[in-house]
mmCIF file of C-alpha atoms in Angstrom:
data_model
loop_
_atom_site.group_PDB
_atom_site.id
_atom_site.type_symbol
_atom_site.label_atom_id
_atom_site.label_comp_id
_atom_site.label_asym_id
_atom_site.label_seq_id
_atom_site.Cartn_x
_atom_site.Cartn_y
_atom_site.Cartn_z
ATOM 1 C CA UNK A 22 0.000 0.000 0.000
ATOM 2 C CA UNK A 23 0.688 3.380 -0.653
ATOM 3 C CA UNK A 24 1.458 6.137 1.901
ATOM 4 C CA UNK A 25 -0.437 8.951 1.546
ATOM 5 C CA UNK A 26 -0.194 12.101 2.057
ATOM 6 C CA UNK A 27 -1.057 12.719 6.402
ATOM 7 C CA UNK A 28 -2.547 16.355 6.016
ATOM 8 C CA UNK A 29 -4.014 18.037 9.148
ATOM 9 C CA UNK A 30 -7.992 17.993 9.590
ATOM 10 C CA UNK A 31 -8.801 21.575 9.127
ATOM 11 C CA UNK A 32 -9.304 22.916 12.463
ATOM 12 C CA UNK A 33 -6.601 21.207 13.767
ATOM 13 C CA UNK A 34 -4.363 23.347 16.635
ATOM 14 C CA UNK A 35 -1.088 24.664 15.431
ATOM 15 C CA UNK A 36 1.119 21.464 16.481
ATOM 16 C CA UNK A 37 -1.424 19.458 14.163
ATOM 17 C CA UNK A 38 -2.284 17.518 17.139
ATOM 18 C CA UNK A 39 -5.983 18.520 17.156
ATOM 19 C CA UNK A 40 -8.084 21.015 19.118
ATOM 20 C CA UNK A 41 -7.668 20.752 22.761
ATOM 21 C CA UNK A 42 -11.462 20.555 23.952
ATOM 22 C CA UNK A 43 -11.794 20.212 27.806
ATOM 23 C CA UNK A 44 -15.963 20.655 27.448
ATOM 24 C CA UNK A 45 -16.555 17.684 24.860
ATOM 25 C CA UNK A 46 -17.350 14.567 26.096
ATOM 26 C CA UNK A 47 -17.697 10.797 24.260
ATOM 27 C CA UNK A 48 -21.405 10.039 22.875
ATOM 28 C CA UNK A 49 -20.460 6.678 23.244
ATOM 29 C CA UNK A 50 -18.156 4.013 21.920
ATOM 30 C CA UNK A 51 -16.642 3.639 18.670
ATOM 31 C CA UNK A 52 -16.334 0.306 17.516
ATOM 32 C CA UNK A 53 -13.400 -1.876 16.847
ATOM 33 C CA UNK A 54 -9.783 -0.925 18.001
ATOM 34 C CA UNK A 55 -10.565 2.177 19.930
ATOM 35 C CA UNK A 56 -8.031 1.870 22.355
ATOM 36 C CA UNK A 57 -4.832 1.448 20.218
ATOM 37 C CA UNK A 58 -1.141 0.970 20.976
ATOM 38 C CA UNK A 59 0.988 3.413 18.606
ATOM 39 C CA UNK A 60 4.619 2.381 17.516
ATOM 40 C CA UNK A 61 6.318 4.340 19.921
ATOM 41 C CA UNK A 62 4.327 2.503 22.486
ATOM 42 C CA UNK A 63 1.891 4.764 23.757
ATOM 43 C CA UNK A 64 -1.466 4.160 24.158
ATOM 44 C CA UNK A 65 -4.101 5.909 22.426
ATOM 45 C CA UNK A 66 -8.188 6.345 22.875
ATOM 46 C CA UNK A 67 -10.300 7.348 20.465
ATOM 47 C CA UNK A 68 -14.499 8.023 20.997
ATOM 48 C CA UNK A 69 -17.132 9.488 18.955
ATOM 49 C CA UNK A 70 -18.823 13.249 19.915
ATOM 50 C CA UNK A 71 -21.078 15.737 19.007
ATOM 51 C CA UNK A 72 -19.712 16.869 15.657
ATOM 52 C CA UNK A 73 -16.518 14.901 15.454
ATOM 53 C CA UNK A 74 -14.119 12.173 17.672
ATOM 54 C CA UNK A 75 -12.370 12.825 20.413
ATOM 55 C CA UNK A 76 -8.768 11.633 21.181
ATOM 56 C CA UNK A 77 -6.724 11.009 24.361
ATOM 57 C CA UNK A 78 -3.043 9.936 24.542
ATOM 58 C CA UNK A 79 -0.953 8.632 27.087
ATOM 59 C CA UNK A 80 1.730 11.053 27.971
ATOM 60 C CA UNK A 81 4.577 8.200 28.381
ATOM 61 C CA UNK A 82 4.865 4.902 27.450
ATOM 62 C CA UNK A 83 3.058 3.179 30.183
ATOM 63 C CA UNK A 84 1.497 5.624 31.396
ATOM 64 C CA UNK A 85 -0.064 6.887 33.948
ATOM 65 C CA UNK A 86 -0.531 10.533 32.296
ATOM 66 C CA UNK A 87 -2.833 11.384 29.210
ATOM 67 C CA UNK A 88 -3.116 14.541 26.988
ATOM 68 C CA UNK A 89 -6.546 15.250 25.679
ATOM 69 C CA UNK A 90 -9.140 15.309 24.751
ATOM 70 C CA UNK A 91 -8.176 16.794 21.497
ATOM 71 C CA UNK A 92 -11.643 17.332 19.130
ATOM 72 C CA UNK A 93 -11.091 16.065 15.408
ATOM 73 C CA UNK A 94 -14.387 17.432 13.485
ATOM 74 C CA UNK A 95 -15.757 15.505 11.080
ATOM 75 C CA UNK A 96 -19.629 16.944 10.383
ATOM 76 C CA UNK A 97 -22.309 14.465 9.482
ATOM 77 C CA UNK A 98 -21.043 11.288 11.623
ATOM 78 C CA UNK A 99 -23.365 8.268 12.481
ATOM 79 C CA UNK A 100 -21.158 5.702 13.162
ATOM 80 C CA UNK A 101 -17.765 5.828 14.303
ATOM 81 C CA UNK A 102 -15.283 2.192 13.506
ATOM 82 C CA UNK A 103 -11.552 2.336 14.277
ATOM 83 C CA UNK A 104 -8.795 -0.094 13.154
ATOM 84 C CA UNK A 105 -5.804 -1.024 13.229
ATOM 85 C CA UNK A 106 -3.019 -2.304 10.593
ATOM 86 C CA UNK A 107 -0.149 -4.010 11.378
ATOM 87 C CA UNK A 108 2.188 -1.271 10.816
ATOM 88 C CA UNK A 109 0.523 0.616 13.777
ATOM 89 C CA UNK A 110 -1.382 3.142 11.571
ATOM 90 C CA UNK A 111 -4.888 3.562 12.506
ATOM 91 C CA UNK A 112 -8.002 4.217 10.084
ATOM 92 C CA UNK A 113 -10.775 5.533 11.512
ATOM 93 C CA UNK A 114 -13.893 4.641 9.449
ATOM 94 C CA UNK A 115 -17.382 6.508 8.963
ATOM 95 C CA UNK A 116 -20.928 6.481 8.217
ATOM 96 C CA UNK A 117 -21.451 10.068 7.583
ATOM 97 C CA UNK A 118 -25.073 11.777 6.620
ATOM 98 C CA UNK A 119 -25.439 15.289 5.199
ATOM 99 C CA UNK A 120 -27.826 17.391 3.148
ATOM 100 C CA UNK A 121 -27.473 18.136 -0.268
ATOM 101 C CA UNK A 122 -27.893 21.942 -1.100
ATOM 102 C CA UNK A 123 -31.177 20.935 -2.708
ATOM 103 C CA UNK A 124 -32.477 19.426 0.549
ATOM 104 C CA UNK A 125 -32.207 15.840 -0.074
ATOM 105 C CA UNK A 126 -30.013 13.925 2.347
ATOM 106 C CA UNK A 127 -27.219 11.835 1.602
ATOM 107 C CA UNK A 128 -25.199 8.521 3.246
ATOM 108 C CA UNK A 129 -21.071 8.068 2.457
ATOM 109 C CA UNK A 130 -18.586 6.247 3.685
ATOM 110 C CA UNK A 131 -15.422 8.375 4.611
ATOM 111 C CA UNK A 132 -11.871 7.571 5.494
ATOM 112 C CA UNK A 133 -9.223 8.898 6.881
ATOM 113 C CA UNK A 134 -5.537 7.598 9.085
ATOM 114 C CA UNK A 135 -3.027 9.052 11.752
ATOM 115 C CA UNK A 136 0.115 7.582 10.781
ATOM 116 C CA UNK A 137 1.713 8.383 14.672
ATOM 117 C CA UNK A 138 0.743 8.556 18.091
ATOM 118 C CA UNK A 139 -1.020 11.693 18.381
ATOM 119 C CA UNK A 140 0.056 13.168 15.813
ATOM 120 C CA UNK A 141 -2.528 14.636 12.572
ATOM 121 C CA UNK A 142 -5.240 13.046 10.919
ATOM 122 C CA UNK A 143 -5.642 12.758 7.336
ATOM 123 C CA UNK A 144 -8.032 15.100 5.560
ATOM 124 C CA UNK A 145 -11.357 12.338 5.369
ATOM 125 C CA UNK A 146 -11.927 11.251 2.318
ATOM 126 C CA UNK A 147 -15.085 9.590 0.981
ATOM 127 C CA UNK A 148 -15.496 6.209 -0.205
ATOM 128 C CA UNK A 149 -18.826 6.877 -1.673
ATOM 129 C CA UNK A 150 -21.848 4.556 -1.182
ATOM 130 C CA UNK A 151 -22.697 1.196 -3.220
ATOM 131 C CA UNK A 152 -26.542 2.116 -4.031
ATOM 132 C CA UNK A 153 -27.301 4.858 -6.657
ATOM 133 C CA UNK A 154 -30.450 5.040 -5.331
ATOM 134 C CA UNK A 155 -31.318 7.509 -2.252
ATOM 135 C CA UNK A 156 -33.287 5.317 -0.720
ATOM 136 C CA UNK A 157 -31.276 2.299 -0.854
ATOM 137 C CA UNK A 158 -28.226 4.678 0.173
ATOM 138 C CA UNK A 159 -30.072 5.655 3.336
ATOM 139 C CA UNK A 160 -30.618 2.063 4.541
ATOM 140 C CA UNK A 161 -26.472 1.757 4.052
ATOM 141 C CA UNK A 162 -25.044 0.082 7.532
ATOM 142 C CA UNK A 163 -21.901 1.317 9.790
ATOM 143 C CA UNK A 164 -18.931 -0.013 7.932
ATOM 144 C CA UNK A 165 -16.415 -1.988 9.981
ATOM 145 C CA UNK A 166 -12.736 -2.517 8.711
ATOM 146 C CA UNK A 167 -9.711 -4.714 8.573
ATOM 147 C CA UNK A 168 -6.156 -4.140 7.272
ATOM 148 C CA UNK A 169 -4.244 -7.028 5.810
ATOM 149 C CA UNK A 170 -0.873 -7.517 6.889
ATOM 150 C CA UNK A 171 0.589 -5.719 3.743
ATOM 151 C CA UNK A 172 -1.637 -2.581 4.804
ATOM 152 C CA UNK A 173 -4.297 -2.666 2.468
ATOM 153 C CA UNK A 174 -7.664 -1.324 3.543
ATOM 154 C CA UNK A 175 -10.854 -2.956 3.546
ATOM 155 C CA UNK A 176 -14.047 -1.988 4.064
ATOM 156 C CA UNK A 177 -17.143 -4.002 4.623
ATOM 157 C CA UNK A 178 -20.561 -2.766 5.246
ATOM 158 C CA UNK A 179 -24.169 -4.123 5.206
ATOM 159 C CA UNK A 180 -26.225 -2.924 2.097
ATOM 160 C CA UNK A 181 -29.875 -1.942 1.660
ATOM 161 C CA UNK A 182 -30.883 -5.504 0.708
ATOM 162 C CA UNK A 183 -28.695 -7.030 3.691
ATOM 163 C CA UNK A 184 -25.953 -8.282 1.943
ATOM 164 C CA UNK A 185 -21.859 -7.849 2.756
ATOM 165 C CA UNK A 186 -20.437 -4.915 0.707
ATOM 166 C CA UNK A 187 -16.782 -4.411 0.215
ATOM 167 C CA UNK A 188 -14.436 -1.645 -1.085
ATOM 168 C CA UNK A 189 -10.760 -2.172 -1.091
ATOM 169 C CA UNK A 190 -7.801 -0.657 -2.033
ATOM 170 C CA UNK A 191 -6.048 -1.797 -5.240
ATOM 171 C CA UNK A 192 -2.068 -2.463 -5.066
ATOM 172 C CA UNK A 193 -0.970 1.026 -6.411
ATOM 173 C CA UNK A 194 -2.990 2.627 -3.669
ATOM 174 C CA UNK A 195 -6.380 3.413 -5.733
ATOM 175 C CA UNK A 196 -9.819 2.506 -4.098
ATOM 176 C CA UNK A 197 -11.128 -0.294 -6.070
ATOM 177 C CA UNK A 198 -15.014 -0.461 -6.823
ATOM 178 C CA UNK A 199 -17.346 -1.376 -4.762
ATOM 179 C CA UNK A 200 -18.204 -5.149 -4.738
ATOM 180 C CA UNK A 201 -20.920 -7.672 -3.909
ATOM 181 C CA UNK A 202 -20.068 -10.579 -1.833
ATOM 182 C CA UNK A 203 -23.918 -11.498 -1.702
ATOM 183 C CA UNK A 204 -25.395 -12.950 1.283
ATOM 184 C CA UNK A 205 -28.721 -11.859 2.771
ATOM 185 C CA UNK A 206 -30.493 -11.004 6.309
ATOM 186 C CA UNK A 207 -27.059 -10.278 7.813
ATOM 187 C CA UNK A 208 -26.554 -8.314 11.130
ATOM 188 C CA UNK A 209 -25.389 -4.745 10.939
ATOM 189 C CA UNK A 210 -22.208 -5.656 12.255
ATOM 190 C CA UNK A 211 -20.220 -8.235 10.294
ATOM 191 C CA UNK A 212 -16.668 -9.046 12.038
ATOM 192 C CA UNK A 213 -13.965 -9.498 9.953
ATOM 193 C CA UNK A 214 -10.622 -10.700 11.045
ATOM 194 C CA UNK A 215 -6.786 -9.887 9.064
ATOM 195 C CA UNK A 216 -4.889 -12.868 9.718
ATOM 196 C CA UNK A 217 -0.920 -12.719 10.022
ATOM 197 C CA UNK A 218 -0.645 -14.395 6.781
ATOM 198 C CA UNK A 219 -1.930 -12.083 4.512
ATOM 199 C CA UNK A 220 -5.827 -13.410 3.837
ATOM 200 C CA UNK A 221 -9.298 -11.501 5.883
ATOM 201 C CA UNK A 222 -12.324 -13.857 6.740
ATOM 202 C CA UNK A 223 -15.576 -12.575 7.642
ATOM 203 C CA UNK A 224 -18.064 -13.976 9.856
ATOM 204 C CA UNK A 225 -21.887 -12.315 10.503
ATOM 205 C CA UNK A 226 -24.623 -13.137 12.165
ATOM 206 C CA UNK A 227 -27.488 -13.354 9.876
ATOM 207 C CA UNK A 228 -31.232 -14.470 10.190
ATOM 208 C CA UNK A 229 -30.018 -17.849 9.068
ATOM 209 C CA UNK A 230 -27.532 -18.488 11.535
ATOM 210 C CA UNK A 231 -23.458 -17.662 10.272
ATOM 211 C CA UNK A 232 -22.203 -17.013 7.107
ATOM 212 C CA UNK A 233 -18.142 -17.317 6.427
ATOM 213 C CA UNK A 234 -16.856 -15.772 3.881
ATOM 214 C CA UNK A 235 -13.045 -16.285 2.953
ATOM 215 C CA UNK A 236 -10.058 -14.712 0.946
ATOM 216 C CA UNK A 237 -8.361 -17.375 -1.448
ATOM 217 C CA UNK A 238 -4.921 -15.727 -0.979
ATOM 218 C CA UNK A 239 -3.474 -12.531 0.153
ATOM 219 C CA UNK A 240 -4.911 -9.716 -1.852
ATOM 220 C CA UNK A 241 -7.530 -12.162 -3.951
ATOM 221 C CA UNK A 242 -11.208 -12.712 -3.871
ATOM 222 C CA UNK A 243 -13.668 -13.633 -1.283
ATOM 223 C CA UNK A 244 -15.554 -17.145 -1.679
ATOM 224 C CA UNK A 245 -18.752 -17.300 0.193
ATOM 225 C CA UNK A 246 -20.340 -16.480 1.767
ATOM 226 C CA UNK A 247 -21.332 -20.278 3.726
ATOM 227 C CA UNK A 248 -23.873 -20.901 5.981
ATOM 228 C CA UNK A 249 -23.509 -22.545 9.575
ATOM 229 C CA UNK A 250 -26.426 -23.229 11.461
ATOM 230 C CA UNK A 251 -25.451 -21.604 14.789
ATOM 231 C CA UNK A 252 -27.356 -18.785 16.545
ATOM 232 C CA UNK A 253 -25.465 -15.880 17.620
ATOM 233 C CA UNK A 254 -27.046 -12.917 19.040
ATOM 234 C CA UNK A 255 -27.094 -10.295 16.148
ATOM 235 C CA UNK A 256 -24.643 -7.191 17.513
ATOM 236 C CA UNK A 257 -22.030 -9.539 19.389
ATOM 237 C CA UNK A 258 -20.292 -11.335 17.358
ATOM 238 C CA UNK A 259 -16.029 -10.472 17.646
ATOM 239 C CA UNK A 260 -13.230 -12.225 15.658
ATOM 240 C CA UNK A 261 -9.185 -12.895 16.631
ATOM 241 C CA UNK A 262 -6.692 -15.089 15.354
ATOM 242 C CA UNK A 263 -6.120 -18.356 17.341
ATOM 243 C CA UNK A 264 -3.675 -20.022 15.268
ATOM 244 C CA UNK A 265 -1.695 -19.844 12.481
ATOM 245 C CA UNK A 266 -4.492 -18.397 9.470
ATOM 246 C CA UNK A 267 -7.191 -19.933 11.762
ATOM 247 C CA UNK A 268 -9.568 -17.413 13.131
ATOM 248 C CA UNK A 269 -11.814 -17.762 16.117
ATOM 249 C CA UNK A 270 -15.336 -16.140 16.860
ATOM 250 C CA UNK A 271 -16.708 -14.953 19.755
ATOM 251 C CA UNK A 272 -20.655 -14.430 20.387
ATOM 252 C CA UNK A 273 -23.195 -14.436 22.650
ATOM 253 C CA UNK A 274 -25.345 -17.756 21.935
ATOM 254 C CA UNK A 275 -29.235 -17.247 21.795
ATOM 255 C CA UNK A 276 -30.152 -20.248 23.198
ATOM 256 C CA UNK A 277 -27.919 -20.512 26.465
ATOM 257 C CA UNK A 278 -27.851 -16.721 26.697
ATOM 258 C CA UNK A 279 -24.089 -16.927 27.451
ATOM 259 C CA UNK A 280 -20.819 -16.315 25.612
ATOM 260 C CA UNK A 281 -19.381 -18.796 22.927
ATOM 261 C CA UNK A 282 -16.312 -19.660 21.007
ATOM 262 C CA UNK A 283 -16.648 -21.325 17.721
ATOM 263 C CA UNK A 284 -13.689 -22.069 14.861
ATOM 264 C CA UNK A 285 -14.765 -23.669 11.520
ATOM 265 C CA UNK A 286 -14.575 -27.069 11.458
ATOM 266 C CA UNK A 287 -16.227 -27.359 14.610
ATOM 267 C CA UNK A 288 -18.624 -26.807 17.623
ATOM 268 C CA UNK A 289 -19.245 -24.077 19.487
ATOM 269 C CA UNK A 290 -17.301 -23.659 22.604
ATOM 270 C CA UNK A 291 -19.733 -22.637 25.695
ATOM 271 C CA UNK A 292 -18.086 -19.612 28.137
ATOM 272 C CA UNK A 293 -21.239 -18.907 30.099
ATOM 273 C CA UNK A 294 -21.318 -15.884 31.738
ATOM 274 C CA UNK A 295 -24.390 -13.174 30.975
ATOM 275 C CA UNK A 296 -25.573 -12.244 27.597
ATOM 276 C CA UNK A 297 -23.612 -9.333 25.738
ATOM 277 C CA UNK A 298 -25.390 -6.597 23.854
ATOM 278 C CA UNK A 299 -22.464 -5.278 22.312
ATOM 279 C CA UNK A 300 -20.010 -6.718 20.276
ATOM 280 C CA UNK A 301 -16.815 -8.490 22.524
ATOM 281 C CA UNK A 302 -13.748 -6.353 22.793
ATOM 282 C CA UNK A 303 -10.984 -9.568 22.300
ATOM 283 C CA UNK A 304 -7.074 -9.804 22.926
ATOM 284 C CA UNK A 305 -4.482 -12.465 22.863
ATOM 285 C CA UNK A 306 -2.152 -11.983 25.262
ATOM 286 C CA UNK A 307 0.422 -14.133 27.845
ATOM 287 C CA UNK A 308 -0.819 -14.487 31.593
ATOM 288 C CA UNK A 309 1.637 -16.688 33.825
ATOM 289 C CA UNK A 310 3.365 -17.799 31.173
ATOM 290 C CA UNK A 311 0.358 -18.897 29.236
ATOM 291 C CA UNK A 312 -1.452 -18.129 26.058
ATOM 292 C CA UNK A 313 -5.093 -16.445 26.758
ATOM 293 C CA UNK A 314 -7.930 -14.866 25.482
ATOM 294 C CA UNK A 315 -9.692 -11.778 27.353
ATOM 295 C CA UNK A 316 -12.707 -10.874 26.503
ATOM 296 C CA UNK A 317 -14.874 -7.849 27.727
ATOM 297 C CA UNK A 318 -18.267 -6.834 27.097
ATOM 298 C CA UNK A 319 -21.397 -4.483 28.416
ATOM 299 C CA UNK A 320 -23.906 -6.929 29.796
ATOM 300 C CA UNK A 321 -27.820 -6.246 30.291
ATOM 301 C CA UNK A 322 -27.459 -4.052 33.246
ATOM 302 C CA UNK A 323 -24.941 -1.681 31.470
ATOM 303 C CA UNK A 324 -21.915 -2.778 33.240
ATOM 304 C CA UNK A 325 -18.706 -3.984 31.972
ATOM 305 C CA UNK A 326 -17.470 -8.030 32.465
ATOM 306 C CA UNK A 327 -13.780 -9.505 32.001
ATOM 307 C CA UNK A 328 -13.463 -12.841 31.522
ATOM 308 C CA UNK A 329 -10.242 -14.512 30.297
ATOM 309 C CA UNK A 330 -9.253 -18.332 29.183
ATOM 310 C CA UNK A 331 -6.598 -20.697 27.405
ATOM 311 C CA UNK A 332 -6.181 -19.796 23.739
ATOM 312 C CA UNK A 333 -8.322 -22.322 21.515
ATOM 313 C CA UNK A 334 -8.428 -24.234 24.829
ATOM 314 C CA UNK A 335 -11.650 -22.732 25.939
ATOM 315 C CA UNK A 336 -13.323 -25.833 27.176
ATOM 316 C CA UNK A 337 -10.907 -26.749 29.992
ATOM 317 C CA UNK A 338 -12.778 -22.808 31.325
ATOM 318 C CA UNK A 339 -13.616 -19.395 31.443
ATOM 319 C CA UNK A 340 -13.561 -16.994 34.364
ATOM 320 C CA UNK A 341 -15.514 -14.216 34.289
ATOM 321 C CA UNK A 342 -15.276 -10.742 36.784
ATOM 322 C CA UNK A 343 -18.392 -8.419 36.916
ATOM 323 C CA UNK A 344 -16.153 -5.134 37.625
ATOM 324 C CA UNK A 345 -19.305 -3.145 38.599
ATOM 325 C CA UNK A 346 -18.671 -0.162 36.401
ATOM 326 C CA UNK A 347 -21.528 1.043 34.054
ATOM 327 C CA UNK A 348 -20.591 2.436 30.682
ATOM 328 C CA UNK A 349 -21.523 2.841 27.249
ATOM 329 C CA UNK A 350 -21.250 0.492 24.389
ATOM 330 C CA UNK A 351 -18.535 -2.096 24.152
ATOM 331 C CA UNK A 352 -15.355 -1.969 26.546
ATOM 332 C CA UNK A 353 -11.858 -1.846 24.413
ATOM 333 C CA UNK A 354 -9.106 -3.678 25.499
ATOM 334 C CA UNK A 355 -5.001 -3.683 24.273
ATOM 335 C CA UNK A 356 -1.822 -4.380 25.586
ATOM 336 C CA UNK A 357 0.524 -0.607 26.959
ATOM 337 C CA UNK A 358 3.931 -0.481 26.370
ATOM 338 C CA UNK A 359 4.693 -2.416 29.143
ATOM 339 C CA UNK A 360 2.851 -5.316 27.950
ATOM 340 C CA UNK A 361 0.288 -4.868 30.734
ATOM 341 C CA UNK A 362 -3.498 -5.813 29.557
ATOM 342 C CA UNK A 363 -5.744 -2.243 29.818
ATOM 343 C CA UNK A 364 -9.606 -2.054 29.468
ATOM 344 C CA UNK A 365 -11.356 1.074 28.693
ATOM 345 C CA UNK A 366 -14.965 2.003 28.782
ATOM 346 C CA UNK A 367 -16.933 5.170 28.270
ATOM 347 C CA UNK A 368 -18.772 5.881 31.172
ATOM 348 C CA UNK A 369 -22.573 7.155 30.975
ATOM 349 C CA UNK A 370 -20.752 10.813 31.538
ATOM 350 C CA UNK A 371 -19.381 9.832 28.096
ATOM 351 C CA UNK A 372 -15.867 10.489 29.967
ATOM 352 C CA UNK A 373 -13.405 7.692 29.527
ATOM 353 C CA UNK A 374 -11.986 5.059 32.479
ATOM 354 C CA UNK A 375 -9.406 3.019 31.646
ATOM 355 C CA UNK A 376 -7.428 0.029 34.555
ATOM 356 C CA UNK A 377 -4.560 -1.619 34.136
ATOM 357 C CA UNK A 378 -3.328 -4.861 35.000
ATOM 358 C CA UNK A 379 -2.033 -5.127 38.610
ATOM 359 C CA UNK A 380 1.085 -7.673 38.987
ATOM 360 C CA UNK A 381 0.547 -10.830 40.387
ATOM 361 C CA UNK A 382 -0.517 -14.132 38.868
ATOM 362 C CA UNK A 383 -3.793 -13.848 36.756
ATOM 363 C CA UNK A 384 -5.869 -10.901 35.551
ATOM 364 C CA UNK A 385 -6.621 -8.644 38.083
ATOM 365 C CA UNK A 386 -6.873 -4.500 37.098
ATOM 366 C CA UNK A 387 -6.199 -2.131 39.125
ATOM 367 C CA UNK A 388 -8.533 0.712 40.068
ATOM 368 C CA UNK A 389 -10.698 2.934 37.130
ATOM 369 C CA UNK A 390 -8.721 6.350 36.180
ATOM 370 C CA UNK A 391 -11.063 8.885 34.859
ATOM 371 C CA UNK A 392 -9.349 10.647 31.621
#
C-alpha cells in the first residue's frame, strides 16, 4: 500500500495535534480498536462526539498521564469504527449523513488515518456509497474494517438488501469499486478478522444463523459467503486469530444466553457468563506464562465483564469478573507499552476510564482512572 499524504484535519491546533477541547465529552463508543497501541508505544483512545471524535493519549509509554481530549471534526457522523493495521497506523472509518444543497439527504462512507501517536489526521476522504439510489443509500449500515498484513484497507458494510459490501484498495494505492459478496439477512455488524498471513475472513450473524466468507490468498477474492447453522445474538459477534491463518469467533449464543467460542470445522465452545449486547472487545495476550484470550463486554445491566481463558483451549474454562462499572457500548481492550493488559470504557458521563493490570498471577486490574 501506498502512503499517503497525512494532512491536518482543518481545524486542527497549530502542532497538528488537534483542538484541545476540555468541554466535549464521548457520545459513546466507537467500535473496533478504539483503544490502540501506537509504535512508539503509547497508548491511544479514540471516541465518537457531538460533531466529530475525540482523542486522548498517554503522555509516556506506560502511562499513567494522558493529553486530551483533542476534538477532530468531522460533520455528518453516524457511526464511528476504528482499526488497526499491522504497521501501527490507525483508520478511523465513517458512516457520515449530510444534506445536499437541494435538501435531499445523503449517506457516504469516509476515510481517513493518523500515521503516529497523536500526531494529525488525514483530511477524510469519501469512499462513496454502493446504491445509486437515495433510498437504498439511506438504509447503508456502519462499515467496519480490517487491514491485511501488507496494509491494504478494507471496508465491509451491510447494504440496503442485507448483503456484505466491500471496497478495497487496489495495489498502487487506488480505491477499487465497490463489490458484492452477496449474502442476505445479515446483522449490521459483520466481524472481519486480518490474519498474520496475509488473507481476511468474515463472519456475521445473519437471520439464518453464520455465514463465512473467505479470501483465497493474500490480496484475492472472497468465496462465500457459507452458511452454519449456529445462533449468535445479532450485535455480538467479535473475531481474533487463534492459530496460524485460523480465526476464532466470539458471540453471545441465543439459546444458552451466554458467551461462545466457535472455529470452523467445529462446535461451538460454551463460556457462560451473561448475555452481551455489544459486540466483545478480544485480545491475545500471555498471563503466567500462558497463552489467553480476554474478553470484555457491556452486559444487560450496562456494566462492563472480564473474563479470560486458554487460547483455543476454551473448554478446559472461562472466568468471568463483573467489575461493577456502568458504561456505554462495548469496553476496548489492548496491551501498553509495558505489555500490561488495559480495558477502557466510556462511562454514561461519556468520559473515559481506563485500569490496568495489577502484577501478580492472573488478571486482576487495578482501580478505574477517569481521563
Amino acid at each position: 500500500m501506498r502512503r499517503r499524504s497525512a494532512g491536518p484535519v482543518g481545524t486542527s491546533g497549530p502542532d497538528g495535534r488537534g483542538t484541545a477541547d476540555q468541554g466535549r465529552v464521548a457520545s459513546g463508543a466507537a467500535h473496533g480498536d478504539w483503544l490502540t497501541l501506537g509504535k512508539d508505544r503509547r497508548l491511544t483512545l479514540y471516541a465518537p462526539t457531538e460533531g466529530g471524535l475525540l482523542r486522548w493519549t498517554e503522555t509516556a509509554v506506560g502511562g499513567p498521564g494522558w493529553s486530551g481530549p483533542h476534538f477532530v471534526p468531522v460533520a455528518g457522523l453516524t457511526h464511528l469504527t476504528v482499526a488497526r493495521g499491522a504497521d501501527s497506523y490507525v483508520h478511523f472509518l465513517g458512516r457520515r449523513e449530510r444534506t445536499a444543497a437541494d435538501g435531499t439527504p445523503g449517506v457516504d462512507v469516509v476515510h481517513a488515518i493518523q500515521y503516529q501517536t497523536g500526531l494529525a489526521v488525514t483530511d477524510w476522504r469519501s469512499l462513496g456509497n454502493p446504491h445509486q439510489d437515495r433510498e437504498q443509500a439511506g438504509k447503508l449500515g456502519p462499515p467496519v474494517g480490517a487491514i491485511a498484513s501488507d496494509g491494504t484497507v478494507h471496508v465491509f458494510v451491510r447494504g440496503a438488501h442485507g448483503g456484505l459490501m466491500l471496497r478495497r484498495e487496489a495495489p498502487n494505492g487506488k480505491w477499487r469499486a465497490w463489490e458484492d459478496l452477496h449474502g442476505a439477512g445479515l446483522d449490521a455488524l459483520p466481524a472481519p478478522v486480518a490474519l498474520a498471513g496475509g488473507r481476511i475472513e468474515i463472519c456475521a450473524a445473519a437471520e439464518t444463523g453464520v455465514l463465512i466468507w473467505r479470501q483465497t490468498a493474500p490480496g484475492g477474492d472472497f468465496s462465500g459467503p457459507r452458511g452454519f447453522s449456529l445462533r449468535p445474538a445479532p450485535g455480538t459477534v467479535a473475531a481474533v486469530e487463534t492459530g496460524p491463518d485460523r480465526p476464532t469467533f466470539f458471540w453471545t449464543d441465543t439459546e444458552s444466553g451466554g458467551a461462545a467460542a466457535w472455529r470452523a470445522g467445529g462446535s461451538p465452545t460454551a463460556l457462560g457468563a451473561s448475555p452481551a449486547v455489544r459486540p466483545y472487545a478480544v485480545l491475545r495476550t500471555s498471563l503466567d506464562g500462558y497463552d489467553c484470550v480476554a474478553l470484555a463486554y457491556r452486559d444487560r445491566d450496562g456494566s462492563a465483564v472480564l473474563g479470560m481463558g486458554g487460547t483455543e483451549n476454551e473448554s478446559a474454562g472461562f472466568w468471568w469478573y463483573g467489575l461493577s462499572e456502568p458504561c456505554q457500548g462495548a469496553p476496548a481492550l489492548a496491551r501498553d507499552g509495558r505489555d500490561r493488559v488495559v480495558m477502557a470504557l466510556i462511562g454514561p458521563d461519556g468520559v473515559p476510564k481506563v485500569a490496568r493490570q495489577e502484577d501478580g498471577a492472573g488478571l486482576s486490574l487495578g482501580g478505574w482512572q477517569r481521563l
